[in-house]
Short mmCIF file of C-alpha atoms in Angstrom, two decimals:
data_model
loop_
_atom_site.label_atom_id
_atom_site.label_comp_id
_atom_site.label_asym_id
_atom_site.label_seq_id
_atom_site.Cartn_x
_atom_site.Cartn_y
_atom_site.Cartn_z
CA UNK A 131 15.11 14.66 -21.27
CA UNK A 132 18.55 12.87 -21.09
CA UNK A 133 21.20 13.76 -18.87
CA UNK A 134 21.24 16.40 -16.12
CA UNK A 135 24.54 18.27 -15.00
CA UNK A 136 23.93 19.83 -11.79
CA UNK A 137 26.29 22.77 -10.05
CA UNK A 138 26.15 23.99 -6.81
CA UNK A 139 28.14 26.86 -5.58
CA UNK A 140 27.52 27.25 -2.06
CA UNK A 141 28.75 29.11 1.13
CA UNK A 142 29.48 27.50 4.39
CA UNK A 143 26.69 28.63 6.26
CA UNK A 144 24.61 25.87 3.78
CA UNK A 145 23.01 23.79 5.74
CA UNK A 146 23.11 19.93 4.71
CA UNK A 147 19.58 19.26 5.06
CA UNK A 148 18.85 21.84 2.51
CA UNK A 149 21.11 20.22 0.00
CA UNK A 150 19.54 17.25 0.96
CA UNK A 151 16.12 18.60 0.16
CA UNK A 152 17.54 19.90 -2.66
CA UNK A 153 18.40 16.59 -4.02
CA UNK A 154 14.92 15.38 -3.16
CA UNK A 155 13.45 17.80 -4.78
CA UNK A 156 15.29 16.90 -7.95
CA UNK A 157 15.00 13.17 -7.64
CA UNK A 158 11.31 13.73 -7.69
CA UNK A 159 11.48 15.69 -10.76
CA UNK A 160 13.82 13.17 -12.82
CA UNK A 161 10.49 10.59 -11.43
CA UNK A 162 8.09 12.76 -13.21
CA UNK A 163 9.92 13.68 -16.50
CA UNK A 164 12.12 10.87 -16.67
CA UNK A 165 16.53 11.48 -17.27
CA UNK A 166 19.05 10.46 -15.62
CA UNK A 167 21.54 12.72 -13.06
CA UNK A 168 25.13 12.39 -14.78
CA UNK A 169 27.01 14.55 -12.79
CA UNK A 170 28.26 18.27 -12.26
CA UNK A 171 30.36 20.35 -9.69
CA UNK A 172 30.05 21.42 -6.58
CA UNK A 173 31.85 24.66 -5.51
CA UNK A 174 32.12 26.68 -2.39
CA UNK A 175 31.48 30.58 -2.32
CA UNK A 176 32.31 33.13 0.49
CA UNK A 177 30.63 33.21 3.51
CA UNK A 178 27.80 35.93 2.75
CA UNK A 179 27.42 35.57 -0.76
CA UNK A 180 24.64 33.98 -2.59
CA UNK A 181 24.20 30.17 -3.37
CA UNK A 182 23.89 29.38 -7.06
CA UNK A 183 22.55 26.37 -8.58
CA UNK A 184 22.88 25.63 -12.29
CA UNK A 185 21.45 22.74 -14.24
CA UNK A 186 22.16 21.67 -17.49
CA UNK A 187 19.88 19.15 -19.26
CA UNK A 188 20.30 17.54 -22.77
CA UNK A 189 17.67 15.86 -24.57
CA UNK A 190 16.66 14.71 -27.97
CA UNK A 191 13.86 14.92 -29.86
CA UNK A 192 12.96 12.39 -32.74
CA UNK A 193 13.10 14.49 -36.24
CA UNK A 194 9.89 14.63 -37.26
CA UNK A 195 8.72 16.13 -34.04
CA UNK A 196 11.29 18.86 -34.16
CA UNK A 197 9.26 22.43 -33.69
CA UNK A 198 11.68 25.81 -34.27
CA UNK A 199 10.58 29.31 -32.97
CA UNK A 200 12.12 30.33 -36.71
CA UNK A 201 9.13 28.63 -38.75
CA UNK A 202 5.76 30.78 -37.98
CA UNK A 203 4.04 31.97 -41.05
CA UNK A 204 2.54 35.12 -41.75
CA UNK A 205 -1.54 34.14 -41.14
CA UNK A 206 -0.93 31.74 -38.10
CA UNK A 207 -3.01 31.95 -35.51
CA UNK A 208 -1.29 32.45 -32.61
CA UNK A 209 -2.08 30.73 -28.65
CA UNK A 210 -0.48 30.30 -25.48
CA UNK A 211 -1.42 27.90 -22.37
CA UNK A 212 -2.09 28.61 -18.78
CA UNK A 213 -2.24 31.89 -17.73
CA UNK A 214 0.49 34.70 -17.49
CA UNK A 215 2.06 36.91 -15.11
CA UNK A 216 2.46 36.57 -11.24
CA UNK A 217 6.17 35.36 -11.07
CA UNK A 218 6.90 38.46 -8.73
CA UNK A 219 4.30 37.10 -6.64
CA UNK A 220 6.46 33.45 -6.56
CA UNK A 221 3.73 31.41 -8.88
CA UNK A 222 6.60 30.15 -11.31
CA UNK A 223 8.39 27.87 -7.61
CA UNK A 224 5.50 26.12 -8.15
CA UNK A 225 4.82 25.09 -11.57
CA UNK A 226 4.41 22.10 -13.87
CA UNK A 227 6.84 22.25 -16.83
CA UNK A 228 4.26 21.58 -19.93
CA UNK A 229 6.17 18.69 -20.89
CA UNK A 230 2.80 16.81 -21.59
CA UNK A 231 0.95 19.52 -23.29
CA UNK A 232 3.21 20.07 -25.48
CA UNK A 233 4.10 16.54 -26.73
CA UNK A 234 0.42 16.11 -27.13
CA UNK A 235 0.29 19.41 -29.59
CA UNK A 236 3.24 17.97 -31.42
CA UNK A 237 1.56 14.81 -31.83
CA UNK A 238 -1.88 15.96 -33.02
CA UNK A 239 -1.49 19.61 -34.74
CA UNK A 240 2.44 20.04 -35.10
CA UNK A 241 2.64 23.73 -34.73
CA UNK A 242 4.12 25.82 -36.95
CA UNK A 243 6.33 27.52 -34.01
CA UNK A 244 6.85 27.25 -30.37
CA UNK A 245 8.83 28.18 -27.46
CA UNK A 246 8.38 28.37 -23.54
CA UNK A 247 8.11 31.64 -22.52
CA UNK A 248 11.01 32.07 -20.01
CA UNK A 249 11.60 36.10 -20.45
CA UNK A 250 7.45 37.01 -20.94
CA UNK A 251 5.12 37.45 -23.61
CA UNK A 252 6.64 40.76 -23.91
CA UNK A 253 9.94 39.59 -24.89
CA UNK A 254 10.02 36.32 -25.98
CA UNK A 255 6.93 36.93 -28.87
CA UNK A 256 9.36 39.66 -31.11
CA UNK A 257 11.88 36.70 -30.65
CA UNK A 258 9.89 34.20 -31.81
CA UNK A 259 8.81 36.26 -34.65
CA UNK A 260 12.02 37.46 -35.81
CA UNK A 261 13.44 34.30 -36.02
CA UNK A 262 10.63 33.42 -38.17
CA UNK A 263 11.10 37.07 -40.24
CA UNK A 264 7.02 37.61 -39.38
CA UNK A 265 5.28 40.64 -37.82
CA UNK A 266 2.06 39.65 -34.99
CA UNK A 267 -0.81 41.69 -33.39
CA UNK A 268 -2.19 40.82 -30.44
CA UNK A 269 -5.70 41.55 -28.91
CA UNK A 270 -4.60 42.45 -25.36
CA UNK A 271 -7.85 42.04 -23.39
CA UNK A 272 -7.85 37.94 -24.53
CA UNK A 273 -4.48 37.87 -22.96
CA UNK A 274 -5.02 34.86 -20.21
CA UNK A 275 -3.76 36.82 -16.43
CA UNK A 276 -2.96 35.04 -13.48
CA UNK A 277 -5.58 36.39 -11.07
CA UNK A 278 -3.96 39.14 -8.60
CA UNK A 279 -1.79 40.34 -12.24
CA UNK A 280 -2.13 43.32 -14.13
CA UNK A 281 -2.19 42.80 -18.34
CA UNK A 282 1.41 44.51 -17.93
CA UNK A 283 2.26 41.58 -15.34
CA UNK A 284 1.49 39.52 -17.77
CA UNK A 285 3.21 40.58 -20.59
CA UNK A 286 6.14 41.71 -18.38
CA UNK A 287 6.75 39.41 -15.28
CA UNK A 288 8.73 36.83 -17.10
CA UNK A 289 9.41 33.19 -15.75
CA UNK A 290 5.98 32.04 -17.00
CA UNK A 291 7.14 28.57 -18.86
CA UNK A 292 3.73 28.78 -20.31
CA UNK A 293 4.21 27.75 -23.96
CA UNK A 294 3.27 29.83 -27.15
CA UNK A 295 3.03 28.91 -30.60
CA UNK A 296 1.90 29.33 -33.69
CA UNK A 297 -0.69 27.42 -35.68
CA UNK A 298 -2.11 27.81 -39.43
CA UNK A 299 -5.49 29.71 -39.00
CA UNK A 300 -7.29 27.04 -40.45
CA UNK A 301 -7.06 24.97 -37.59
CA UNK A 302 -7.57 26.58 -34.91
CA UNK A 303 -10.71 26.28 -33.83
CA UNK A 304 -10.72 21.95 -34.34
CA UNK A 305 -7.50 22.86 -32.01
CA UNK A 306 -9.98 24.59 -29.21
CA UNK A 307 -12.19 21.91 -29.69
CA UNK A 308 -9.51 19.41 -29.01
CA UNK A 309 -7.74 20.44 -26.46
CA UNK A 310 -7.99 17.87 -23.40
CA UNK A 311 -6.81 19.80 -20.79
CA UNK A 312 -9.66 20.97 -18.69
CA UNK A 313 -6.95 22.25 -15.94
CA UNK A 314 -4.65 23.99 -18.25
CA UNK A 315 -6.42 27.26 -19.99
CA UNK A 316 -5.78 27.36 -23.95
CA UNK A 317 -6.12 30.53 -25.16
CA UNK A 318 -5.90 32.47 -28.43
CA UNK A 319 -4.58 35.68 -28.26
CA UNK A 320 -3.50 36.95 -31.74
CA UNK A 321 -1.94 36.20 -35.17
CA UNK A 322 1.40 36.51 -36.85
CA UNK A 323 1.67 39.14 -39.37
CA UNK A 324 4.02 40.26 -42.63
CA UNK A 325 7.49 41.09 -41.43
CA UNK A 326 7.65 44.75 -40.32
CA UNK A 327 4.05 45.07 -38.71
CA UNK A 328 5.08 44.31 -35.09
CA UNK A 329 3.10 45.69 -32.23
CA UNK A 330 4.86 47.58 -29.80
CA UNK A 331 4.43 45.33 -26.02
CA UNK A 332 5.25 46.53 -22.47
CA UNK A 333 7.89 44.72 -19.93
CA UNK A 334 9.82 41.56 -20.58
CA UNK A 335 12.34 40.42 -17.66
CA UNK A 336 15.78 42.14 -17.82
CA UNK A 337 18.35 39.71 -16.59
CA UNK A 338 20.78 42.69 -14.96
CA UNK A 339 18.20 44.99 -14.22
CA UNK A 340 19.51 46.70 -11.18
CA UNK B 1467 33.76 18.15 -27.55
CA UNK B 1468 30.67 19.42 -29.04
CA UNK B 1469 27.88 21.34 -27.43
CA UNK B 1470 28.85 24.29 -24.42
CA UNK B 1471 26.22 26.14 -22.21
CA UNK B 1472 27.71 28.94 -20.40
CA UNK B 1473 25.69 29.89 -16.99
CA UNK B 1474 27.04 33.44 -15.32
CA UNK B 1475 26.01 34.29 -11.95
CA UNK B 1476 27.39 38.09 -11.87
CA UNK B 1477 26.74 41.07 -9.44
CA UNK B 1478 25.94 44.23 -10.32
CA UNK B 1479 29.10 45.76 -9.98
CA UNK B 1480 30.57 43.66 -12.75
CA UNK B 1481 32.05 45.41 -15.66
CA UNK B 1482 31.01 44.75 -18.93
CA UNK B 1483 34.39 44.68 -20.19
CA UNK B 1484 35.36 41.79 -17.68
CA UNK B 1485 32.47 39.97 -19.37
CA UNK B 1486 33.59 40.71 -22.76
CA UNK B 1487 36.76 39.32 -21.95
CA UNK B 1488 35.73 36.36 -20.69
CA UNK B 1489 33.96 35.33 -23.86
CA UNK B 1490 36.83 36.47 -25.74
CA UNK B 1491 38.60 33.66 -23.94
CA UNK B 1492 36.05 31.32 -24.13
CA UNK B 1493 35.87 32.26 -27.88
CA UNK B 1494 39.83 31.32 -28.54
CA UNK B 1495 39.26 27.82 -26.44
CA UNK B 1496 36.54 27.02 -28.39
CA UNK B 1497 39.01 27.89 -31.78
CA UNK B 1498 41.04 25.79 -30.46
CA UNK B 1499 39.87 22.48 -29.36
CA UNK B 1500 36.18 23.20 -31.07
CA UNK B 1501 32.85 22.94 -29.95
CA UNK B 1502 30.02 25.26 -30.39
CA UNK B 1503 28.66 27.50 -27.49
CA UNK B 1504 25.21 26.55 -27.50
CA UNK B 1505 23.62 28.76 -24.92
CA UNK B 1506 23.42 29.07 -20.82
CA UNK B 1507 21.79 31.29 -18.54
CA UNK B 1508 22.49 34.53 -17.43
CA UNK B 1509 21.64 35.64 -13.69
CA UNK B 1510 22.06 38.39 -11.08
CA UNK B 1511 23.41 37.82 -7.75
CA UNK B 1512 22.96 40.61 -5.24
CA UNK B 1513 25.87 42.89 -5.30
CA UNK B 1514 28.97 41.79 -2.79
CA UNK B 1515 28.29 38.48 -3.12
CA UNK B 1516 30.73 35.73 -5.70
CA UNK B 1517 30.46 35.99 -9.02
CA UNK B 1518 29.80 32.04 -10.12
CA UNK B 1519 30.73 30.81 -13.38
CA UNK B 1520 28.89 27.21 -14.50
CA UNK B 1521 30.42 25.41 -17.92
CA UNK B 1522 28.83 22.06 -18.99
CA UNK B 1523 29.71 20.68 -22.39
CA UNK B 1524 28.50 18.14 -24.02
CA UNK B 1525 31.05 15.58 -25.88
CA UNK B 1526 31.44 12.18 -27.72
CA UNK B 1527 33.64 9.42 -28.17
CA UNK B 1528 33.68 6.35 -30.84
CA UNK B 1529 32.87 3.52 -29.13
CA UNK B 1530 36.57 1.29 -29.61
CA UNK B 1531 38.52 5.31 -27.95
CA UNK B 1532 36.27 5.16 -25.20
CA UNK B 1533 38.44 4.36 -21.89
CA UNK B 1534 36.86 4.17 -18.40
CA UNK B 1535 38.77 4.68 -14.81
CA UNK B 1536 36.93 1.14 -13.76
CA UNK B 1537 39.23 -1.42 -16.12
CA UNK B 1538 42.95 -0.88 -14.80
CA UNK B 1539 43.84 -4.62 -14.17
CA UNK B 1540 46.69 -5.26 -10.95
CA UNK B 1541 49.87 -5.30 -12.34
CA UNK B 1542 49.64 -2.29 -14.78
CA UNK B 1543 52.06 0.55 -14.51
CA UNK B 1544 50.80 3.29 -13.33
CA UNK B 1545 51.46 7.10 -15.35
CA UNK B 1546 51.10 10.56 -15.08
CA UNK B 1547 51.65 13.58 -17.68
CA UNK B 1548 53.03 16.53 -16.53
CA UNK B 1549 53.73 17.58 -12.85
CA UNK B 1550 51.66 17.95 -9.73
CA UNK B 1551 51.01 20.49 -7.28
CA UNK B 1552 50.98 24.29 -7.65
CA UNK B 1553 47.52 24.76 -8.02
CA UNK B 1554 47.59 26.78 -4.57
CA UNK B 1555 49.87 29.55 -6.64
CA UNK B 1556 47.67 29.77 -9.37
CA UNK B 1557 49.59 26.90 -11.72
CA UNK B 1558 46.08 25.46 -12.76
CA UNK B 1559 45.09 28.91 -14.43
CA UNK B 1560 47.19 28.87 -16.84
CA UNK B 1561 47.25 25.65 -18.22
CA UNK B 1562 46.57 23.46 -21.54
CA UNK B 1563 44.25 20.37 -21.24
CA UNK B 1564 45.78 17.43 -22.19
CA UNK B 1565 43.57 16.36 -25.28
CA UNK B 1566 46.02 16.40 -27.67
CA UNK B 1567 48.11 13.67 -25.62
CA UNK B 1568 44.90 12.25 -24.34
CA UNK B 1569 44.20 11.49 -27.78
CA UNK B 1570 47.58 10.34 -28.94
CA UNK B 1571 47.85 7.45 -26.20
CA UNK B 1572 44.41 5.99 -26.88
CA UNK B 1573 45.44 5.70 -30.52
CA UNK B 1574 48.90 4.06 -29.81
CA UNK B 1575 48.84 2.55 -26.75
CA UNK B 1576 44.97 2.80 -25.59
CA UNK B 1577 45.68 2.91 -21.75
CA UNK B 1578 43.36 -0.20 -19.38
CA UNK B 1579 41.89 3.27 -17.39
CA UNK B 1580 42.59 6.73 -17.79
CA UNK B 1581 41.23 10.07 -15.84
CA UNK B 1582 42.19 13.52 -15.32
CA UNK B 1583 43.54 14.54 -12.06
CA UNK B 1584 41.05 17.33 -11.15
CA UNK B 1585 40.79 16.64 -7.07
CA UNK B 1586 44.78 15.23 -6.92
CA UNK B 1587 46.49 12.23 -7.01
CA UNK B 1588 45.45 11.38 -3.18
CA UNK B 1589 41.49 11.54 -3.47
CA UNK B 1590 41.40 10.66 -7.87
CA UNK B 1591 43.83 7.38 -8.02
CA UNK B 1592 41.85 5.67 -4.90
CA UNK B 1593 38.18 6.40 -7.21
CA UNK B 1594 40.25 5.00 -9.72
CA UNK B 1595 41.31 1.99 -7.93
CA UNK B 1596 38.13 1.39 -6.60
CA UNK B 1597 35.96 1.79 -9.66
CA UNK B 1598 38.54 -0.61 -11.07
CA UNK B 1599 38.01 -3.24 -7.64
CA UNK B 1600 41.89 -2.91 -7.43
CA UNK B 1601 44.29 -1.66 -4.81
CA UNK B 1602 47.45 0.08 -5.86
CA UNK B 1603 51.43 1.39 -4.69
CA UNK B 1604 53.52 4.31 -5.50
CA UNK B 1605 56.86 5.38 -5.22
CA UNK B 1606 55.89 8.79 -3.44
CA UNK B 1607 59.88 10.09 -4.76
CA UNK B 1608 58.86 9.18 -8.32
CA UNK B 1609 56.11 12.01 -8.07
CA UNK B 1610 56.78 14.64 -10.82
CA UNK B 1611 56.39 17.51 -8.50
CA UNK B 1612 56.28 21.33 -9.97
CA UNK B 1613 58.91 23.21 -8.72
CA UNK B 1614 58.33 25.20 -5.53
CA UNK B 1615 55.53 22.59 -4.08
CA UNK B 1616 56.19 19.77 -1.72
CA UNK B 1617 55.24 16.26 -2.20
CA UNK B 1618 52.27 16.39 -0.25
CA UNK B 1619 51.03 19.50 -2.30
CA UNK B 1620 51.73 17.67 -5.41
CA UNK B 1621 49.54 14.93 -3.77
CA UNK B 1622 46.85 17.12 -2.09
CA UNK B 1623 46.65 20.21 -4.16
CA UNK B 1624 44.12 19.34 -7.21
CA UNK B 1625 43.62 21.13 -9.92
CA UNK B 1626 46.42 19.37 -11.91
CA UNK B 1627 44.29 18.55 -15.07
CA UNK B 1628 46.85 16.35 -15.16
CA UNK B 1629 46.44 12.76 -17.29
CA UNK B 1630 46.28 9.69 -14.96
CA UNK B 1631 46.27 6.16 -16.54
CA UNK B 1632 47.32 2.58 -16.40
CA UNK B 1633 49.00 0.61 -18.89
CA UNK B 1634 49.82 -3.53 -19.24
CA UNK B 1635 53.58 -3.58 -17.60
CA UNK B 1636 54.78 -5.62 -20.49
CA UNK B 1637 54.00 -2.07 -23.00
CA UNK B 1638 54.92 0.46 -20.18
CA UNK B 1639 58.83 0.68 -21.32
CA UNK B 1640 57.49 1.01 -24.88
CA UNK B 1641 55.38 3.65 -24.49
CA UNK B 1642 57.95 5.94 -22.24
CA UNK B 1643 60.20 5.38 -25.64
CA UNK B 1644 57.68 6.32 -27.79
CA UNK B 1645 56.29 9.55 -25.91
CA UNK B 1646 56.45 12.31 -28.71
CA UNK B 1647 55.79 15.38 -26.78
CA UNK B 1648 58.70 16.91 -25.32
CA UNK B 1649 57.41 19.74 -23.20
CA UNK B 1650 55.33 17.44 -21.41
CA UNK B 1651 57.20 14.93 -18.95
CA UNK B 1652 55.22 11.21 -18.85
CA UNK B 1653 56.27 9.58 -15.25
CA UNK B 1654 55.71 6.80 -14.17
CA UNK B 1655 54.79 6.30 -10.06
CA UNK B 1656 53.78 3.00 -9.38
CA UNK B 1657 51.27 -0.05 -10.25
CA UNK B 1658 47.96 -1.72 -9.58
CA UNK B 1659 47.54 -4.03 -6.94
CA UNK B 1660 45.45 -6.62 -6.26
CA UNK B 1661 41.80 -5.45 -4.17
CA UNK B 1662 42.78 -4.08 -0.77
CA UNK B 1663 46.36 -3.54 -1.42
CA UNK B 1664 45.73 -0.01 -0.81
CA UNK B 1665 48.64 2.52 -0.16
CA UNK B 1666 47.67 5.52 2.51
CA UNK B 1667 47.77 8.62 0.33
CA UNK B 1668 47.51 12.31 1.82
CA UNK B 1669 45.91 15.17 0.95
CA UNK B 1670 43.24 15.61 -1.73
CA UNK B 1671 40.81 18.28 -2.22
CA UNK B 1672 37.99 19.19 -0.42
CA UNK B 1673 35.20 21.39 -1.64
CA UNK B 1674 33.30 22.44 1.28
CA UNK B 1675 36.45 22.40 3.67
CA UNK B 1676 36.16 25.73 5.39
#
C-alpha cells in the first residue's frame, strides 16, 4: 500500500463526530497496513440521501512477486482461506484484509493465480478462470462456511475478501503442512480444469440488484 | 496522467443510457489528454437518494517540471489564465483543463508556484501564500471576471479550474509577450508579499455550507 485518496459525499444531517470516527477508523488502518493518506474530496449530498465514501489506494508490488488471476494452469490445485459466506449477516465490517497471508504464500509457494474474492466464490472463480482460459470443479461439501451460512451463502453472499488461488498439484499438500496460520482456516476445495469444463455455481453478488 | 478508477454510486432509477453516456464522455477525455481507466467500484444507493460520482487518477511528473504552491518567493507577479466566476451558472461544466498551457509555462517560463483554482481565488491564493510562508496583494479591478458575474463571484465562486501561479517580476513582462494561446486571456492581479502581508479576500467555497 501507497497512497490513499479518500471521498466523502455527505448530507448535512452528518454528524462531525462520525466523520471524526471515521477518520479514526482509517488512521488505525494506515497503522496496521502501513500508506500514507494523500488526499481526496469531500462533497455534500441532499439532505435525505445516502452518504458515500470512496477510497482509492495505489500500491506496488516488487516484480517478482507479481501474482495475476490470468496464470492458473489446467491441474492446479485449487484453495481458499478463512471461511465463506455470512456478509448479509455483517461478518465482512469486521474483517482482517489477508494482507499477511498472502505475502507469506507469495514468499514461500508463489501461486500460480490469486485474487480476493470481493463478488463470492460464485462469481469471482469463472473470472479467475477465464482470465487464465482454464475450466475448475469443485467438491462443494469441502467448501469452508461461516457457521450460521448455507453452502449457497457461501458461494453467493459476496464481500468475503477471503483469498483464492491456484497452486500446482504437486504441492499442495507440503502447502497444508506449512501453513502457519492456526487462526485462519486453509482449505482445499477443488482443481482447475481444461478450458470448457466449468461447473455451473449458484449466487455471486449483483452490484444493481434491485 | 496515467492510471483512472471510476467509483459510481447510482440509484435504481438510473438509466442505463445515462451511464453509457457518461463513459462515452469519460472515453473522449481520456482520447484526449490520455490515461487508461483502470477500474473503480460500482455501488447502489437506495433509490431517491444522489447519485455520487468518485474519479481518482493517478499521474506523474519528471522531477526538474514538477512545481509546488509552497515556493512563490515575495515579490513575484502574481497570474491567472482565463476568467473567474460563473461556476454558479454552470460555466465550470463545460470547460477545458488547462494542461496544455500548464505544460507550456513550465517549459518556458517554469512558474516559482503554480495551482489550479478549484475552491476560488479567495480560499486557493491564501493556501498558496501560506504553504509558500508569504503574504500577498491584488488589484481586485485587475480580476478577469466572466461576463455576467460580479467581482466577488469571480472571487468566491470556485470551480474555475483556472491556472494560478507566480513568476520572478523581472520575467513577468516577458512572459505576457510571449503567451501563445489566444483564446485564453493570461492576467495578471497582483504580487507576493512578504509573511503577514496578507490582503482580506472574500468569498471562497465551502463544501458543507448548508
Amino acid at each position: 500500500p501507497e497512497h490513499f485518496l479518500i471521498t466523502l459525499a455527505l448530507p448535512a444531517e452528518t454528524e462531525v463526530v462520525w466523520v471524526e470516527d471515521f477518520y479514526r477508523g482509517i488512521g488505525d488502518c494506515l497503522d496496521m497496513f502501513g500508506g500514507f493518506l494523500a488526499g481526496g474530496e469531500t462533497s455534500g449530498v441532499p439532505s435525505g440521501s445516502a452518504a458515500v465514501i470512496s477510497i482509492a489506494a495505489t500500491g506496488s508490488v516488487q516484480r517478482e512477486h507479481l501474482i495475476l488471476r490470468s496464470t492458473a494452469r489446467a491441474g492446479d490445485a485449487l484453495f481458499v482461506t478463512g471461511t465463506l459466506g455470512g456478509s448479509i449477516h455483517g461478518k465482512h465490517l469486521d474483517f482482517t484484509p489477508r494482507v499477511e497471508a498472502a505475502g507469506w504464500l507469495v514468499r514461500n509457494f508463489k501461486p500460480s493465480a490469486m485474487m480476493d474474492l470481493s463478488d463470492g466464490l460464485g462469481k469471482d472463480l469463472p473470472r479467475l478462470a477465464k482470465a487464465s482460459g482454464c475450466g475448475f470443479s469443485i467438491d462443494e461439501t469441502a467448501i469452508p462456511v461461516t457457521t450460521g451460512s448455507t453452502v449457497a451463502e457461501a458461494i453467493g453472499d459476496g464481500e468475503d475478501f477471503e483469498l483464492l488461488f491456484c497452486l500446482e498439484e504437486s504441492r499442495a499438500d507440503g502447502l497444508l503442512q506449512a501453513w502457519p496460520f492456526a487462526d485462519l482456516p486453509l482449505t482445499r476445495i477443488g482443481r482447475m480444469e481444461e478450458d470448457g469444463k466449468e461447473q455451473a455455481l449458484g449466487g455471486g453478488w449483483e452490484h444493481f440488484r434491485s
